[in-house]
mmCIF file of C-alpha atoms in Angstrom:
data_model
loop_
_atom_site.group_PDB
_atom_site.id
_atom_site.type_symbol
_atom_site.label_atom_id
_atom_site.label_comp_id
_atom_site.label_asym_id
_atom_site.label_seq_id
_atom_site.Cartn_x
_atom_site.Cartn_y
_atom_site.Cartn_z
ATOM 1 C CA UNK A 1 16.871 66.764 25.036
ATOM 2 C CA UNK A 2 17.430 65.054 21.734
ATOM 3 C CA UNK A 3 19.328 68.011 20.282
ATOM 4 C CA UNK A 4 21.775 68.309 23.198
ATOM 5 C CA UNK A 5 22.027 64.519 23.347
ATOM 6 C CA UNK A 6 22.959 64.570 19.674
ATOM 7 C CA UNK A 7 25.718 67.137 20.258
ATOM 8 C CA UNK A 8 27.147 65.108 23.159
ATOM 9 C CA UNK A 9 27.007 62.002 20.978
ATOM 10 C CA UNK A 10 28.895 63.741 18.176
ATOM 11 C CA UNK A 11 31.541 65.091 20.582
ATOM 12 C CA UNK A 12 32.028 61.716 22.234
ATOM 13 C CA UNK A 13 32.370 59.988 18.876
ATOM 14 C CA UNK A 14 34.941 62.572 17.772
ATOM 15 C CA UNK A 15 36.901 61.874 20.969
ATOM 16 C CA UNK A 16 36.639 58.093 20.630
ATOM 17 C CA UNK A 17 37.581 58.034 16.936
ATOM 18 C CA UNK A 18 40.379 60.556 17.558
ATOM 19 C CA UNK A 19 41.723 58.508 20.462
ATOM 20 C CA UNK A 20 41.624 55.354 18.374
ATOM 21 C CA UNK A 21 43.464 57.147 15.570
ATOM 22 C CA UNK A 22 46.222 58.182 18.007
ATOM 23 C CA UNK A 23 46.450 54.582 19.243
ATOM 24 C CA UNK A 24 46.969 53.420 15.649
ATOM 25 C CA UNK A 25 49.529 56.185 15.012
ATOM 26 C CA UNK A 26 51.410 55.213 18.163
ATOM 27 C CA UNK A 27 51.421 51.561 17.128
ATOM 28 C CA UNK A 28 52.723 52.515 13.671
ATOM 29 C CA UNK A 29 55.442 54.592 15.319
ATOM 30 C CA UNK A 30 56.380 51.683 17.537
ATOM 31 C CA UNK A 31 57.110 49.649 14.406
ATOM 32 C CA UNK A 32 58.521 52.377 12.144
ATOM 33 C CA UNK A 33 60.972 53.985 14.538
ATOM 34 C CA UNK A 34 64.475 52.546 14.244
ATOM 35 C CA UNK A 35 65.542 51.728 17.802
ATOM 36 C CA UNK A 36 64.757 51.692 21.517
ATOM 37 C CA UNK A 37 64.867 55.408 22.437
ATOM 38 C CA UNK A 38 62.718 56.698 19.614
ATOM 39 C CA UNK A 39 60.227 53.861 20.151
ATOM 40 C CA UNK A 40 59.728 54.998 23.752
ATOM 41 C CA UNK A 41 58.398 58.279 22.377
ATOM 42 C CA UNK A 42 55.901 56.494 20.151
ATOM 43 C CA UNK A 43 54.498 54.837 23.272
ATOM 44 C CA UNK A 44 54.043 58.189 24.986
ATOM 45 C CA UNK A 45 51.675 59.177 22.161
ATOM 46 C CA UNK A 46 49.668 56.041 22.957
ATOM 47 C CA UNK A 47 49.269 56.622 26.639
ATOM 48 C CA UNK A 48 48.664 60.363 26.607
ATOM 49 C CA UNK A 49 46.517 61.393 23.642
ATOM 50 C CA UNK A 50 45.118 57.985 22.785
ATOM 51 C CA UNK A 51 43.976 56.844 26.199
ATOM 52 C CA UNK A 52 42.903 60.285 27.450
ATOM 53 C CA UNK A 53 40.738 60.921 24.389
ATOM 54 C CA UNK A 54 39.148 57.475 24.702
ATOM 55 C CA UNK A 55 38.378 58.123 28.372
ATOM 56 C CA UNK A 56 36.911 61.528 27.486
ATOM 57 C CA UNK A 57 34.715 59.985 24.827
ATOM 58 C CA UNK A 58 33.487 57.258 27.153
ATOM 59 C CA UNK A 59 32.859 59.825 29.893
ATOM 60 C CA UNK A 60 30.677 61.854 27.532
ATOM 61 C CA UNK A 61 28.725 58.701 26.735
ATOM 62 C CA UNK A 62 28.354 57.894 30.439
ATOM 63 C CA UNK A 63 26.990 61.327 31.339
ATOM 64 C CA UNK A 64 26.836 62.408 34.983
ATOM 65 C CA UNK A 65 27.047 58.979 36.560
ATOM 66 C CA UNK A 66 29.252 56.764 38.703
ATOM 67 C CA UNK A 67 30.806 55.382 35.524
ATOM 68 C CA UNK A 68 32.132 58.848 34.660
ATOM 69 C CA UNK A 69 33.498 59.287 38.178
ATOM 70 C CA UNK A 70 35.422 56.045 37.747
ATOM 71 C CA UNK A 71 36.706 57.176 34.348
ATOM 72 C CA UNK A 72 37.950 60.477 35.831
ATOM 73 C CA UNK A 73 39.729 58.621 38.651
ATOM 74 C CA UNK A 74 41.208 56.248 36.056
ATOM 75 C CA UNK A 75 42.422 59.213 33.988
ATOM 76 C CA UNK A 76 44.106 60.884 36.976
ATOM 77 C CA UNK A 77 45.712 57.574 37.927
ATOM 78 C CA UNK A 78 47.056 57.061 34.400
ATOM 79 C CA UNK A 79 48.493 60.606 34.361
ATOM 80 C CA UNK A 80 50.688 59.543 37.293
ATOM 81 C CA UNK A 81 51.513 55.923 36.433
ATOM 82 C CA UNK A 82 52.093 56.450 32.688
ATOM 83 C CA UNK A 83 55.130 58.736 32.915
ATOM 84 C CA UNK A 84 56.421 56.813 35.936
ATOM 85 C CA UNK A 85 56.472 53.577 33.953
ATOM 86 C CA UNK A 86 58.043 55.264 30.911
ATOM 87 C CA UNK A 87 60.706 56.828 33.106
ATOM 88 C CA UNK A 88 61.413 53.476 34.796
ATOM 89 C CA UNK A 89 62.040 51.807 31.423
ATOM 90 C CA UNK A 90 64.156 54.712 30.118
ATOM 91 C CA UNK A 91 66.160 54.952 33.325
ATOM 92 C CA UNK A 92 66.796 51.194 33.415
ATOM 93 C CA UNK A 93 68.133 51.320 29.852
ATOM 94 C CA UNK A 94 70.280 54.379 30.615
ATOM 95 C CA UNK A 95 71.744 52.931 33.803
ATOM 96 C CA UNK A 96 72.581 49.647 32.096
ATOM 97 C CA UNK A 97 74.578 51.560 29.491
ATOM 98 C CA UNK A 98 72.304 51.896 26.464
ATOM 99 C CA UNK A 99 72.845 55.350 24.955
ATOM 100 C CA UNK A 100 70.705 57.026 22.312
ATOM 101 C CA UNK A 101 72.330 57.469 18.903
ATOM 102 C CA UNK A 102 73.135 61.190 18.851
ATOM 103 C CA UNK A 103 74.706 62.695 15.758
ATOM 104 C CA UNK A 104 78.068 64.219 16.626
ATOM 105 C CA UNK A 105 77.291 67.560 14.976
ATOM 106 C CA UNK A 106 74.116 67.842 17.095
ATOM 107 C CA UNK A 107 76.083 67.038 20.233
ATOM 108 C CA UNK A 108 78.576 69.783 19.419
ATOM 109 C CA UNK A 109 75.799 72.293 18.776
ATOM 110 C CA UNK A 110 74.133 71.564 22.106
ATOM 111 C CA UNK A 111 77.431 71.711 23.998
ATOM 112 C CA UNK A 112 78.007 75.162 22.473
ATOM 113 C CA UNK A 113 74.606 76.499 23.517
ATOM 114 C CA UNK A 114 74.938 74.983 27.005
ATOM 115 C CA UNK A 115 78.368 76.587 27.413
ATOM 116 C CA UNK A 116 76.938 79.932 26.313
ATOM 117 C CA UNK A 117 74.150 79.584 28.867
ATOM 118 C CA UNK A 118 76.460 78.753 31.773
ATOM 119 C CA UNK A 119 79.011 81.391 30.823
ATOM 120 C CA UNK A 120 76.610 84.243 31.529
ATOM 121 C CA UNK A 121 76.154 84.188 35.336
ATOM 122 C CA UNK A 122 79.696 83.840 36.788
ATOM 123 C CA UNK A 123 81.975 85.484 34.175
ATOM 124 C CA UNK A 124 84.326 86.782 36.891
ATOM 125 C CA UNK A 125 86.185 83.705 38.112
ATOM 126 C CA UNK A 126 88.612 82.062 35.752
ATOM 127 C CA UNK A 127 87.406 78.553 36.420
ATOM 128 C CA UNK A 128 89.827 75.660 36.753
ATOM 129 C CA UNK A 129 88.548 73.724 33.773
ATOM 130 C CA UNK A 130 85.979 73.975 31.055
ATOM 131 C CA UNK A 131 83.157 71.527 30.708
ATOM 132 C CA UNK A 132 80.691 70.109 33.180
ATOM 133 C CA UNK A 133 81.862 68.501 36.387
ATOM 134 C CA UNK A 134 79.668 65.425 36.039
ATOM 135 C CA UNK B 1 42.258 64.672 62.708
ATOM 136 C CA UNK B 2 44.390 63.126 59.970
ATOM 137 C CA UNK B 3 42.709 59.806 60.760
ATOM 138 C CA UNK B 4 39.275 61.357 60.287
ATOM 139 C CA UNK B 5 40.345 62.909 56.988
ATOM 140 C CA UNK B 6 41.706 59.626 55.622
ATOM 141 C CA UNK B 7 38.578 57.802 56.777
ATOM 142 C CA UNK B 8 36.358 60.284 54.916
ATOM 143 C CA UNK B 9 38.373 60.063 51.703
ATOM 144 C CA UNK B 10 38.535 56.260 51.808
ATOM 145 C CA UNK B 11 34.816 55.889 52.565
ATOM 146 C CA UNK B 12 33.942 58.323 49.770
ATOM 147 C CA UNK B 13 36.166 56.413 47.355
ATOM 148 C CA UNK B 14 34.496 53.109 48.266
ATOM 149 C CA UNK B 15 30.994 54.544 47.856
ATOM 150 C CA UNK B 16 31.867 56.085 44.467
ATOM 151 C CA UNK B 17 33.616 53.018 43.120
ATOM 152 C CA UNK B 18 31.133 50.378 44.289
ATOM 153 C CA UNK B 19 27.746 51.920 43.490
ATOM 154 C CA UNK B 20 26.023 49.053 45.314
ATOM 155 C CA UNK B 21 24.428 50.282 48.535
ATOM 156 C CA UNK B 22 23.324 47.024 50.212
ATOM 157 C CA UNK B 23 24.067 46.609 53.927
ATOM 158 C CA UNK B 24 26.522 43.753 53.303
ATOM 159 C CA UNK B 25 28.580 45.637 50.686
ATOM 160 C CA UNK B 26 28.642 48.901 52.645
ATOM 161 C CA UNK B 27 29.555 46.930 55.767
ATOM 162 C CA UNK B 28 32.461 45.309 53.921
ATOM 163 C CA UNK B 29 33.474 48.814 52.855
ATOM 164 C CA UNK B 30 33.485 50.067 56.439
ATOM 165 C CA UNK B 31 35.543 47.030 57.424
ATOM 166 C CA UNK B 32 38.166 47.658 54.707
ATOM 167 C CA UNK B 33 38.377 51.363 55.597
ATOM 168 C CA UNK B 34 39.076 50.360 59.207
ATOM 169 C CA UNK B 35 41.694 47.832 58.064
ATOM 170 C CA UNK B 36 43.441 50.346 55.801
ATOM 171 C CA UNK B 37 43.520 52.956 58.580
ATOM 172 C CA UNK B 38 44.982 50.380 60.983
ATOM 173 C CA UNK B 39 47.708 49.373 58.508
ATOM 174 C CA UNK B 40 48.605 52.984 57.603
ATOM 175 C CA UNK B 41 48.897 53.897 61.274
ATOM 176 C CA UNK B 42 51.303 51.031 61.830
ATOM 177 C CA UNK B 43 53.322 51.984 58.738
ATOM 178 C CA UNK B 44 53.472 55.600 59.882
ATOM 179 C CA UNK B 45 54.811 54.462 63.242
ATOM 180 C CA UNK B 46 57.624 52.658 61.451
ATOM 181 C CA UNK B 47 58.954 55.118 58.887
ATOM 182 C CA UNK B 48 57.184 58.395 59.754
ATOM 183 C CA UNK B 49 57.925 59.850 56.340
ATOM 184 C CA UNK B 50 54.983 62.038 55.459
ATOM 185 C CA UNK B 51 55.054 63.714 52.070
ATOM 186 C CA UNK B 52 53.294 67.037 52.124
ATOM 187 C CA UNK B 53 51.285 68.419 49.236
ATOM 188 C CA UNK B 54 52.888 71.822 49.016
ATOM 189 C CA UNK B 55 51.025 73.117 45.959
ATOM 190 C CA UNK B 56 48.592 75.983 45.678
ATOM 191 C CA UNK B 57 45.318 74.295 44.622
ATOM 192 C CA UNK B 58 43.905 76.811 42.132
ATOM 193 C CA UNK B 59 47.258 77.517 40.501
ATOM 194 C CA UNK B 60 47.759 73.753 40.178
ATOM 195 C CA UNK B 61 44.490 73.426 38.264
ATOM 196 C CA UNK B 62 45.679 76.204 35.969
ATOM 197 C CA UNK B 63 48.999 74.422 35.456
ATOM 198 C CA UNK B 64 47.275 71.109 34.649
ATOM 199 C CA UNK B 65 45.126 72.847 32.035
ATOM 200 C CA UNK B 66 48.215 74.416 30.473
ATOM 201 C CA UNK B 67 49.946 71.024 30.578
ATOM 202 C CA UNK B 68 47.048 69.317 28.768
ATOM 203 C CA UNK B 69 47.292 71.905 25.978
ATOM 204 C CA UNK B 70 51.065 71.341 25.760
ATOM 205 C CA UNK B 71 50.512 67.571 25.616
ATOM 206 C CA UNK B 72 48.032 68.032 22.781
ATOM 207 C CA UNK B 73 50.493 70.197 20.824
ATOM 208 C CA UNK B 74 53.397 67.805 21.400
ATOM 209 C CA UNK B 75 51.219 64.848 20.417
ATOM 210 C CA UNK B 76 50.511 66.500 17.127
ATOM 211 C CA UNK B 77 54.234 67.058 16.527
ATOM 212 C CA UNK B 78 55.221 63.472 17.360
ATOM 213 C CA UNK B 79 52.338 62.042 15.310
ATOM 214 C CA UNK B 80 53.545 64.077 12.328
ATOM 215 C CA UNK B 81 57.048 62.739 12.909
ATOM 216 C CA UNK B 82 55.756 59.145 12.953
ATOM 217 C CA UNK B 83 53.730 59.569 9.779
ATOM 218 C CA UNK B 84 56.236 61.630 7.780
ATOM 219 C CA UNK B 85 57.976 59.822 4.969
ATOM 220 C CA UNK B 86 61.513 60.728 6.038
ATOM 221 C CA UNK B 87 61.048 60.590 9.853
ATOM 222 C CA UNK B 88 63.446 63.468 10.723
ATOM 223 C CA UNK B 89 64.582 62.023 14.075
ATOM 224 C CA UNK B 90 67.208 64.098 15.845
ATOM 225 C CA UNK B 91 67.945 62.516 19.203
ATOM 226 C CA UNK B 92 69.583 64.415 22.004
ATOM 227 C CA UNK B 93 70.126 64.295 25.749
ATOM 228 C CA UNK B 94 69.588 67.705 27.326
ATOM 229 C CA UNK B 95 70.574 68.838 30.808
ATOM 230 C CA UNK B 96 67.560 70.705 32.140
ATOM 231 C CA UNK B 97 68.177 72.734 35.307
ATOM 232 C CA UNK B 98 65.311 72.552 37.780
ATOM 233 C CA UNK B 99 64.298 75.519 39.910
ATOM 234 C CA UNK B 100 61.874 73.693 42.222
ATOM 235 C CA UNK B 101 62.225 73.995 45.979
ATOM 236 C CA UNK B 102 60.573 70.718 46.990
ATOM 237 C CA UNK B 103 61.052 67.079 45.994
ATOM 238 C CA UNK B 104 57.396 66.925 45.039
ATOM 239 C CA UNK B 105 57.822 69.907 42.731
ATOM 240 C CA UNK B 106 60.818 68.238 41.101
ATOM 241 C CA UNK B 107 58.798 65.036 40.662
ATOM 242 C CA UNK B 108 55.936 66.949 39.083
ATOM 243 C CA UNK B 109 58.358 68.681 36.707
ATOM 244 C CA UNK B 110 60.054 65.417 35.666
ATOM 245 C CA UNK B 111 56.718 63.654 35.208
ATOM 246 C CA UNK B 112 55.368 66.576 33.166
ATOM 247 C CA UNK B 113 58.393 66.298 30.877
ATOM 248 C CA UNK B 114 57.794 62.580 30.383
ATOM 249 C CA UNK B 115 54.065 63.056 29.905
ATOM 250 C CA UNK B 116 54.708 65.453 27.037
ATOM 251 C CA UNK B 117 55.401 63.362 23.929
ATOM 252 C CA UNK B 118 58.830 63.914 22.425
ATOM 253 C CA UNK B 119 60.674 64.296 25.722
ATOM 254 C CA UNK B 120 61.423 61.763 28.491
ATOM 255 C CA UNK B 121 63.178 62.436 31.796
ATOM 256 C CA UNK B 122 65.896 59.822 31.997
ATOM 257 C CA UNK B 123 68.143 60.557 34.949
ATOM 258 C CA UNK B 124 68.961 63.139 37.581
ATOM 259 C CA UNK B 125 72.477 64.413 38.136
ATOM 260 C CA UNK B 126 73.843 63.483 41.558
ATOM 261 C CA UNK B 127 73.896 66.415 43.957
ATOM 262 C CA UNK B 128 72.679 68.924 41.402
ATOM 263 C CA UNK B 129 69.178 70.069 40.593
ATOM 264 C CA UNK B 130 69.445 68.897 36.995
ATOM 265 C CA UNK B 131 67.253 66.504 35.020
ATOM 266 C CA UNK B 132 68.673 64.735 31.976
ATOM 267 C CA UNK B 133 66.014 64.707 29.293
ATOM 268 C CA UNK B 134 65.969 62.638 26.123
ATOM 269 C CA UNK B 135 64.389 64.342 23.120
ATOM 270 C CA UNK B 136 63.460 62.493 19.934
ATOM 271 C CA UNK B 137 63.133 65.512 17.641
ATOM 272 C CA UNK B 138 65.519 68.030 19.155
ATOM 273 C CA UNK B 139 65.080 71.652 18.311
ATOM 274 C CA UNK B 140 67.025 74.702 19.518
ATOM 275 C CA UNK B 141 63.818 76.032 21.100
ATOM 276 C CA UNK B 142 63.544 72.991 23.390
ATOM 277 C CA UNK B 143 65.811 74.529 26.052
ATOM 278 C CA UNK B 144 63.533 77.533 26.418
ATOM 279 C CA UNK B 145 60.333 75.421 26.283
ATOM 280 C CA UNK B 146 61.557 73.135 29.076
ATOM 281 C CA UNK B 147 62.752 76.081 31.160
ATOM 282 C CA UNK B 148 59.309 77.634 30.737
ATOM 283 C CA UNK B 149 57.679 74.450 32.045
ATOM 284 C CA UNK B 150 60.074 74.444 35.003
ATOM 285 C CA UNK B 151 59.179 78.038 35.861
ATOM 286 C CA UNK B 152 55.481 77.200 35.780
ATOM 287 C CA UNK B 153 55.983 74.263 38.147
ATOM 288 C CA UNK B 154 57.997 76.445 40.538
ATOM 289 C CA UNK B 155 55.260 79.059 40.425
ATOM 290 C CA UNK B 156 52.586 76.700 41.781
ATOM 291 C CA UNK B 157 54.705 75.552 44.715
ATOM 292 C CA UNK B 158 53.388 76.966 47.952
ATOM 293 C CA UNK B 159 55.663 79.326 49.866
ATOM 294 C CA UNK B 160 57.251 77.279 52.612
ATOM 295 C CA UNK B 161 58.017 78.805 55.984
ATOM 296 C CA UNK B 162 61.576 77.900 56.917
#
């Protein structure tokens, strides 16, 4: 009893300390990153690794009880609402015209690989114009 | 039948969340279950839009496990990016083609992309099955990694008749 309890305690503390560490890292990223788009990614570290590890740690402390059931439901709920909220913020910024700072040489490289990928399937028809229709 | 199913799920949820089994509290629970069922029935009569869960259950569990591992790996990468002295940010917007048959599958794919640190689904392209994804530390392997995730989501979609 005490031995297994000790192992569970150690595991839950690892999860709680690890989750807290990810929360701190995410907060540091939120400050260090230069602008809006990169900062969004720092937040996604917070709400995936940080919160999930904290919930796992608390669930291990709770054992097989109603508290753990609530924590599991909370975790599932956060897995749906977290990305939805992040997407809502990103989409609102995108629609209102804020564009991420992309280096021009990177943009060219990606356009080249995308063109190579789309060139493969048709190949036969000449195509009225190059480039995407959108 | 659907009514009975919703009633069971709602009652179970109340019992699990409350944990207090006095007659008054359980009675209040029964009352709120009845109220919720009444409201949902009315709503259903108005818009009649019923989303269907067209996923294979066991395969979905397998996918979620794989996704958690991916999230852990991506977390590590983004944490390293945050803590590195030079912060090698390389932002990019990628067009990711989706291969999912259902709206729900597409939603799951887009949400999985956002859930994975380092990538966020930003916008869909009108009329095409394409998701625009913002990456903070772009790498040439990202195209293949995202396509792989898309294939896995398509694989758990149930075969739909017609």
